[in-house]
Short mmCIF file of C-alpha atoms in Angstrom, two decimals:
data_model
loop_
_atom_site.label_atom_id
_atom_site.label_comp_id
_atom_site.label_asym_id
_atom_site.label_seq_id
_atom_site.Cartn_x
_atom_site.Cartn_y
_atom_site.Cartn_z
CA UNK D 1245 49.24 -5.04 -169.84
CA UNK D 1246 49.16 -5.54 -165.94
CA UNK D 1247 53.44 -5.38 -165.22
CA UNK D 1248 53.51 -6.15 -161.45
CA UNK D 1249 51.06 -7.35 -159.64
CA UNK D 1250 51.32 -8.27 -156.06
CA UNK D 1251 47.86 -10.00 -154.88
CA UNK D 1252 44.87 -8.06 -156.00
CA UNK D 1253 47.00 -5.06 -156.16
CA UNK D 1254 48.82 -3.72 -159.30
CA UNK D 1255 51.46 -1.51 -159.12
CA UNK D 1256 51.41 1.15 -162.47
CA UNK D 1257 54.75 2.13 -163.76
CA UNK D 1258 54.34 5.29 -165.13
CA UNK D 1259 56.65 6.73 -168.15
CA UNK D 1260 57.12 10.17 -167.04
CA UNK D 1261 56.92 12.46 -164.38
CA UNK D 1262 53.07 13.57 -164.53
CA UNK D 1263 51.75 9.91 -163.89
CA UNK D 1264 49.59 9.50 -166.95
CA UNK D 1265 49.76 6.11 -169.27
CA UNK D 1266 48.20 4.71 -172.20
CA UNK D 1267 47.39 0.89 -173.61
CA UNK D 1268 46.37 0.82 -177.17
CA UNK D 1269 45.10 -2.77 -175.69
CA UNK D 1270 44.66 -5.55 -178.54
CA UNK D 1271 45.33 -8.38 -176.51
CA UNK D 1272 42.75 -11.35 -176.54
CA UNK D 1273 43.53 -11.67 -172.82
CA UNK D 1274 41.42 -11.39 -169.96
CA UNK D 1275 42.77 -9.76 -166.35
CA UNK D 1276 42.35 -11.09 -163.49
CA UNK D 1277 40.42 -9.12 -160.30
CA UNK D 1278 42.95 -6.52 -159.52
CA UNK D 1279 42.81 -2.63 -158.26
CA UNK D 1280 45.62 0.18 -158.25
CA UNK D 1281 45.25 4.04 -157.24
CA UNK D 1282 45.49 6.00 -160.54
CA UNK D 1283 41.63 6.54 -162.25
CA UNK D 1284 41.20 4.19 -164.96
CA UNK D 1285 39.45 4.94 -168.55
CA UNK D 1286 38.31 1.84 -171.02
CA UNK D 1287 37.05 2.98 -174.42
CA UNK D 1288 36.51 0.24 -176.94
CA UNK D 1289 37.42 1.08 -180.23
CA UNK D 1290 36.64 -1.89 -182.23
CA UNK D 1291 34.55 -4.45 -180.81
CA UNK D 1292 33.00 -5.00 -177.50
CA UNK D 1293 34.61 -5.25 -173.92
CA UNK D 1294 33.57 -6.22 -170.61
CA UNK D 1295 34.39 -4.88 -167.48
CA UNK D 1296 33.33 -5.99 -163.97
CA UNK D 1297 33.89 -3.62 -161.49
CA UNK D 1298 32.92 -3.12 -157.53
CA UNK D 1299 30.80 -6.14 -158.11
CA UNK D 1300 28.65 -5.06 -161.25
CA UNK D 1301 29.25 -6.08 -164.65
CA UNK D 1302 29.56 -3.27 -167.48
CA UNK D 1303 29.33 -4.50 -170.76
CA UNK D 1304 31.11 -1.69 -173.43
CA UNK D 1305 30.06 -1.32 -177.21
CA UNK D 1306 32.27 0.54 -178.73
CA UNK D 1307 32.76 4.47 -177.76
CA UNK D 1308 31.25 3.71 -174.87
CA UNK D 1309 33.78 4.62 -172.07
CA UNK D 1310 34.14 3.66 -168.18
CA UNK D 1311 35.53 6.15 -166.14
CA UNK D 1312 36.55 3.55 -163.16
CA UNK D 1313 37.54 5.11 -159.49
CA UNK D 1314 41.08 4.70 -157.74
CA UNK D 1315 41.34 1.76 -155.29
CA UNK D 1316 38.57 -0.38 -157.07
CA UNK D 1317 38.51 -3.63 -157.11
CA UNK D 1318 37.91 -4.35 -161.06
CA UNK D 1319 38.31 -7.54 -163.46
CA UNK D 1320 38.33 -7.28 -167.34
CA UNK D 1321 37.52 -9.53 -170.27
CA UNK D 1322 38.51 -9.15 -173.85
CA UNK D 1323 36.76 -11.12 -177.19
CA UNK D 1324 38.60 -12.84 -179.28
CA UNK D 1325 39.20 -9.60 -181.22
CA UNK D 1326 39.59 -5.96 -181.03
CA UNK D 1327 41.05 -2.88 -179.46
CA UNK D 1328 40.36 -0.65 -177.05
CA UNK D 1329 42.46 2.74 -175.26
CA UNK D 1330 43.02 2.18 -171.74
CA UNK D 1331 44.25 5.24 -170.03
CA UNK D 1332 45.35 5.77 -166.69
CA UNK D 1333 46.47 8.91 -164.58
CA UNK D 1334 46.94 9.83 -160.83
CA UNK D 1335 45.77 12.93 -159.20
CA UNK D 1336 48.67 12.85 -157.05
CA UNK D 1337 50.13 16.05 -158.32
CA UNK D 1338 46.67 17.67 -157.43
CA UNK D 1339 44.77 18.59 -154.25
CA UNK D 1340 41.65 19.49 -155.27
CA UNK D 1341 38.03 18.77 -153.38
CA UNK D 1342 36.04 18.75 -155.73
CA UNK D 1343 37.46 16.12 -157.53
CA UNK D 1344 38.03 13.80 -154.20
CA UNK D 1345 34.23 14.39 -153.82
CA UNK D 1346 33.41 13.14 -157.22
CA UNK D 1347 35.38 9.94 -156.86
CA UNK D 1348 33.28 9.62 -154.28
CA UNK D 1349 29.88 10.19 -155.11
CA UNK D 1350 30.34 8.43 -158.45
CA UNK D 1351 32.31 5.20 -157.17
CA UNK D 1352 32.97 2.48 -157.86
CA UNK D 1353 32.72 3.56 -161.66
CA UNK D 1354 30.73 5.82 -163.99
CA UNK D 1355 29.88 4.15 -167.62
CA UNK D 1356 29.21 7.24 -170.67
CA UNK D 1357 26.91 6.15 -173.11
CA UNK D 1358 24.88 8.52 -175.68
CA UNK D 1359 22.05 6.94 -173.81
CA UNK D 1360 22.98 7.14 -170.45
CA UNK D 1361 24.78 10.71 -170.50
CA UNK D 1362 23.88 12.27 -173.95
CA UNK D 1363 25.17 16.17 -172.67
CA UNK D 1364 28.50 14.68 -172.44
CA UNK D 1365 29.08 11.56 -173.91
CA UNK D 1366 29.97 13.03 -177.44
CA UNK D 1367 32.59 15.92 -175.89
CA UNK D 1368 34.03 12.93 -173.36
CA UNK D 1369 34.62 10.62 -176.72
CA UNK D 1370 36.48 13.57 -178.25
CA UNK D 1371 38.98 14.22 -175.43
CA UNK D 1372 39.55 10.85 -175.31
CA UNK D 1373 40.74 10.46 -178.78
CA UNK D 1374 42.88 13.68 -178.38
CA UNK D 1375 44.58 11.83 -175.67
CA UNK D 1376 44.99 8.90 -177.69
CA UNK D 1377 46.30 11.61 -180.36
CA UNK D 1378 49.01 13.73 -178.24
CA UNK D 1379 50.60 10.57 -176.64
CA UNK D 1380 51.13 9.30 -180.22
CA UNK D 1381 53.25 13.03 -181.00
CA UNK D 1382 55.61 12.68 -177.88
CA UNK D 1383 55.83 16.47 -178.29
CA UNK D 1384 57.08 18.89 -176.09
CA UNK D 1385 54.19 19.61 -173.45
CA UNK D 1386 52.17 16.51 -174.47
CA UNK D 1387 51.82 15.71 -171.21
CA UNK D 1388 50.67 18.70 -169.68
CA UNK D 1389 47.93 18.23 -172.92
CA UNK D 1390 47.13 15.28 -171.85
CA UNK D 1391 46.35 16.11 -168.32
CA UNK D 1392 44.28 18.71 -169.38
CA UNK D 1393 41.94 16.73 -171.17
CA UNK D 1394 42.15 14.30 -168.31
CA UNK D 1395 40.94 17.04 -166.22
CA UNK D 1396 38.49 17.93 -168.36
CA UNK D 1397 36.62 14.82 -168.63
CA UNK D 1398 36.45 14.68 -164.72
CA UNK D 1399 35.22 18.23 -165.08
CA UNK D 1400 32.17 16.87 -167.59
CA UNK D 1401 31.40 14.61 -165.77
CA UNK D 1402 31.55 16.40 -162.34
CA UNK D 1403 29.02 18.84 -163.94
CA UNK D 1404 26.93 16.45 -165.67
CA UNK D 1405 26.53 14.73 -162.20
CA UNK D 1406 25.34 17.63 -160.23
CA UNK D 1407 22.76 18.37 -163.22
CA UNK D 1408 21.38 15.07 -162.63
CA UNK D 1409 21.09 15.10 -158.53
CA UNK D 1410 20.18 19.20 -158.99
CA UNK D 1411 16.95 17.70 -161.52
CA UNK D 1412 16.07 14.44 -159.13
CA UNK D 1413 16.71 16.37 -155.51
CA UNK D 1414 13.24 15.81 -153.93
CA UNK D 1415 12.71 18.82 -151.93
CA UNK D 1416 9.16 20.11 -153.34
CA UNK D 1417 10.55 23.48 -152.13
CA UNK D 1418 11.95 24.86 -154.80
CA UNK D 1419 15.63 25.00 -153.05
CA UNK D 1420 17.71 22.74 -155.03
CA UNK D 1421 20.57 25.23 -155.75
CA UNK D 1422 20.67 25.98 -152.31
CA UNK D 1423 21.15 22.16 -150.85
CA UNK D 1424 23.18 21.59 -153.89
CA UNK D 1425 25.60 23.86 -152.49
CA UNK D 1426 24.70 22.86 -148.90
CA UNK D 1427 26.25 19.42 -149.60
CA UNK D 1428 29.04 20.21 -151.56
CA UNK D 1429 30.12 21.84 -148.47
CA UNK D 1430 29.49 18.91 -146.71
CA UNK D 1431 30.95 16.24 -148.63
CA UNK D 1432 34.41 18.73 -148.59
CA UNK D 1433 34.03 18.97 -144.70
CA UNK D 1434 33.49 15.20 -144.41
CA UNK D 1435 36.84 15.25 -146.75
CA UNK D 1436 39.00 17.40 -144.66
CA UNK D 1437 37.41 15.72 -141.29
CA UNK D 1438 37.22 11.96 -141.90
CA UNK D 1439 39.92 11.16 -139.01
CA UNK D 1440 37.32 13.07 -136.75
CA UNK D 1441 34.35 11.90 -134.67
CA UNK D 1442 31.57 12.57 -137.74
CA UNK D 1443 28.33 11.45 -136.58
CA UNK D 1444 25.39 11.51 -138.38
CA UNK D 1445 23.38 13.41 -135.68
CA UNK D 1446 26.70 15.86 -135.84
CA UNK D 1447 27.04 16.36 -140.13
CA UNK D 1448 22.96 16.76 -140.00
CA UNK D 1449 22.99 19.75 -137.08
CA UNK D 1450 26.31 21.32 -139.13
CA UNK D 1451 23.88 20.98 -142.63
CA UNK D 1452 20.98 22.59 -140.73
CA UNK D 1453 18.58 19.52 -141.57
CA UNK D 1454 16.89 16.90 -139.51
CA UNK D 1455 18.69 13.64 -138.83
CA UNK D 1456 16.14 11.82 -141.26
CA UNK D 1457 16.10 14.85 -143.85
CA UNK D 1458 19.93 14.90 -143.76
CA UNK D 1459 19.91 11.12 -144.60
CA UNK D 1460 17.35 11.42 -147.33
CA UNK D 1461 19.16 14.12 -149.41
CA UNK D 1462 22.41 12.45 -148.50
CA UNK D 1463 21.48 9.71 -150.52
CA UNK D 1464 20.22 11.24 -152.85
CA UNK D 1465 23.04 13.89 -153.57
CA UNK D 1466 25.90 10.94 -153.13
CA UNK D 1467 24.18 7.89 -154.60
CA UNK D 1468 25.01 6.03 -151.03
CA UNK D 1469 24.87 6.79 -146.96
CA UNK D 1470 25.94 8.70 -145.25
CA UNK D 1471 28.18 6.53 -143.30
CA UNK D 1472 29.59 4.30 -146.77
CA UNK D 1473 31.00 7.90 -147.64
CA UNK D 1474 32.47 8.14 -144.55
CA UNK D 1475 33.80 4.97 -144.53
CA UNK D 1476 35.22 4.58 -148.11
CA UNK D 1477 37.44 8.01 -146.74
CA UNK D 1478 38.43 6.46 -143.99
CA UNK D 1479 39.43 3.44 -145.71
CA UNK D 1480 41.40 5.24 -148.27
CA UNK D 1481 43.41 6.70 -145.73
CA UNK D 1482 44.37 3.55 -144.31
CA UNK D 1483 45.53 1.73 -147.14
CA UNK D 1484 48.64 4.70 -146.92
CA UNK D 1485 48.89 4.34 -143.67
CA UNK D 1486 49.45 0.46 -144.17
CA UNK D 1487 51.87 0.99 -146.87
CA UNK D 1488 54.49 2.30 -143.89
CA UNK D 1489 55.61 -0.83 -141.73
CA UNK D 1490 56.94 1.09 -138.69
CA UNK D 1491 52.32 1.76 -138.29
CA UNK D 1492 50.60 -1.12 -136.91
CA UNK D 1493 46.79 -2.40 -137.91
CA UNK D 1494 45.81 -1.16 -134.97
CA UNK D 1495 46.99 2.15 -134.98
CA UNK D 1496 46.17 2.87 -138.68
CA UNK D 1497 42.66 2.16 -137.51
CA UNK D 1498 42.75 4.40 -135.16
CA UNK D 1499 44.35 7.01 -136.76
CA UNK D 1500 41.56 6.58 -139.74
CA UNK D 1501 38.67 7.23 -137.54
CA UNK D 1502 37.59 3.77 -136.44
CA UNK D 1503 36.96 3.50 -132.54
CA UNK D 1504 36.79 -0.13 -132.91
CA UNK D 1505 39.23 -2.39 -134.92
CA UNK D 1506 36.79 -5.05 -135.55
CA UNK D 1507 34.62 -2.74 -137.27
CA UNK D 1508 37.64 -1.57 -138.79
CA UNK D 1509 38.90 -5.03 -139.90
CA UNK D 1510 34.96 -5.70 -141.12
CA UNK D 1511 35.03 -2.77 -143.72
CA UNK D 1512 38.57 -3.09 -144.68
CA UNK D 1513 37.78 -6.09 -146.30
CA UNK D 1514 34.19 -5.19 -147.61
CA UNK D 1515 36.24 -2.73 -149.68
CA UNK D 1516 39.04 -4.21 -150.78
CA UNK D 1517 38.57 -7.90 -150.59
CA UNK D 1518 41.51 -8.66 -148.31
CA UNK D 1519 42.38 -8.20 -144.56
CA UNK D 1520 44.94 -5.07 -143.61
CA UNK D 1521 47.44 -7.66 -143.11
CA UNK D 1522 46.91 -9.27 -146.40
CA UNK D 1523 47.03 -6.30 -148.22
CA UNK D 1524 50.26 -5.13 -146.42
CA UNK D 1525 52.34 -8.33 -147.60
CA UNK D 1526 51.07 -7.12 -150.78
CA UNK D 1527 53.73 -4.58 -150.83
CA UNK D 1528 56.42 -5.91 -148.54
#
């Protein structure tokens, strides 16, 4: 399944023009730890799979379904016997916030059970199969189909994600719609401003909350810190920057928002399990 892989990092070759691509996987084979930028979907179909991504293992029955991040570091293992779609798709062609926000907040990867997410688990499965369905026609506009269901299921599970912070947001005040939409802002300023000089003391004063308030319902609205968000953007950005050779370590650090390369070096590799040099002979 994995064509070219260079390291840790696997280069996708899409079949068409709108960067969308589909395994019916039933190979008894098991893939090493590898990570590539389109979003990845695993749905078992018959049998189990198991998945172990950003460090945690996710063990699939089947219709369960893994919506897995771009740029994560991910391993998978197969039984003996089965099958299972394996979609992926880039969001190249789009520039969109709200869905750079979600990969966020929801990184490394977001598993759909009936248990886990029963409002959308059962409408997720379906646009899944009608994926599976249109790439079987090859039919003019298949693929613009298929991107639209793509699209949806980030959309369902965008939405079912701000349900779940909107219902657990501690802020015995009664204002949940209105820090809801107080850190949706944020997160998309933190998006457009990563290069910048973000503090904490700075995002928290631009929120209107107390340093220690602002952490609190940071956490609790993006599942990690403050700074990890910060840095995971950051990062992101300099794994492009990288890919030209005439841009130095140094200066792609800079350039991402580090003020110190060390620090820069240090989180490089916390994220992506190899040094900026490492990952640039990756793609030489």
């Amino acid at each position: 399944m994995i064509e070219k892989l260079d390291g840790i990092c696997e280069t996708v070759t899409f079949q068409n023009d709108l960067k969308i691509l589909l395994y019916n996987n039933d190979e008894a084979e098991n893939y090493p730890p590898h990570w590539h930028i389109p979003y990845e979907i695993i749905m078992p179909l018959v049998n189990s799979y198991r998945v172990v991504c950003g460090g945690k293992s996710y063990s699939l029955r089947e219709n369960d379904i893994l919506l897995i991040c771009p740029g994560i570091i991910h391993e998978l293992f197969a039984p003996s016997s089965g099958l299972r779609m394996i979609f992926q798709a880039s969001l190249a062609p789009f520039a969109i916030n709200e869905l750079e926000t979600l990969s966020s907040v929801i990184s490394p990867a977001i598993l759909i059970t009936p248990e886990a997410c029963p409002l959308i688990h059962e409408e997720v499965h379906r646009l899944m199969l009608q994926i599976r369905e249109e790439f079987s026609k090859s039919q003019p506009f298949s693929g613009t189909l298929i991107y639209s269901y793509f699209l949806k299921i980030l959309a369902e599970v965008g939405r079912n994600h701000t349900e779940i912070i909107h219902q657990n947001f501690d802020t015995r005040d009664g204002k949940q719609k209105e820090y809801m939409e107080k850190f949706l802002f944020v997160t998309n300023y933190i998006n457009e401003h990563f290069t910048e000089d973000l503090s904490l003391d700075k995002m928290a004063s631009l929120a209107g909350f107390s340093k220690y308030h602002f952490t609190r319902l940071f956490s609790q609205y993006a599942g990690t810190t403050f700074y990890k968000y910060l840095n995971q953007k950051r990062i992101g950005y300099a794994k492009n920057l990288l890919l030209d050779p005439s841009i130095s370590v140094t200066e792609a650090a800079t350039r991402s928002g580090f003020t110190s390369l060390s620090a820069f070096l240090r989180m490089f590799r916390q994220n992506t399990g190899c040094t900026p040099t490492q990952f640039r002979k990756m793609h030489e």
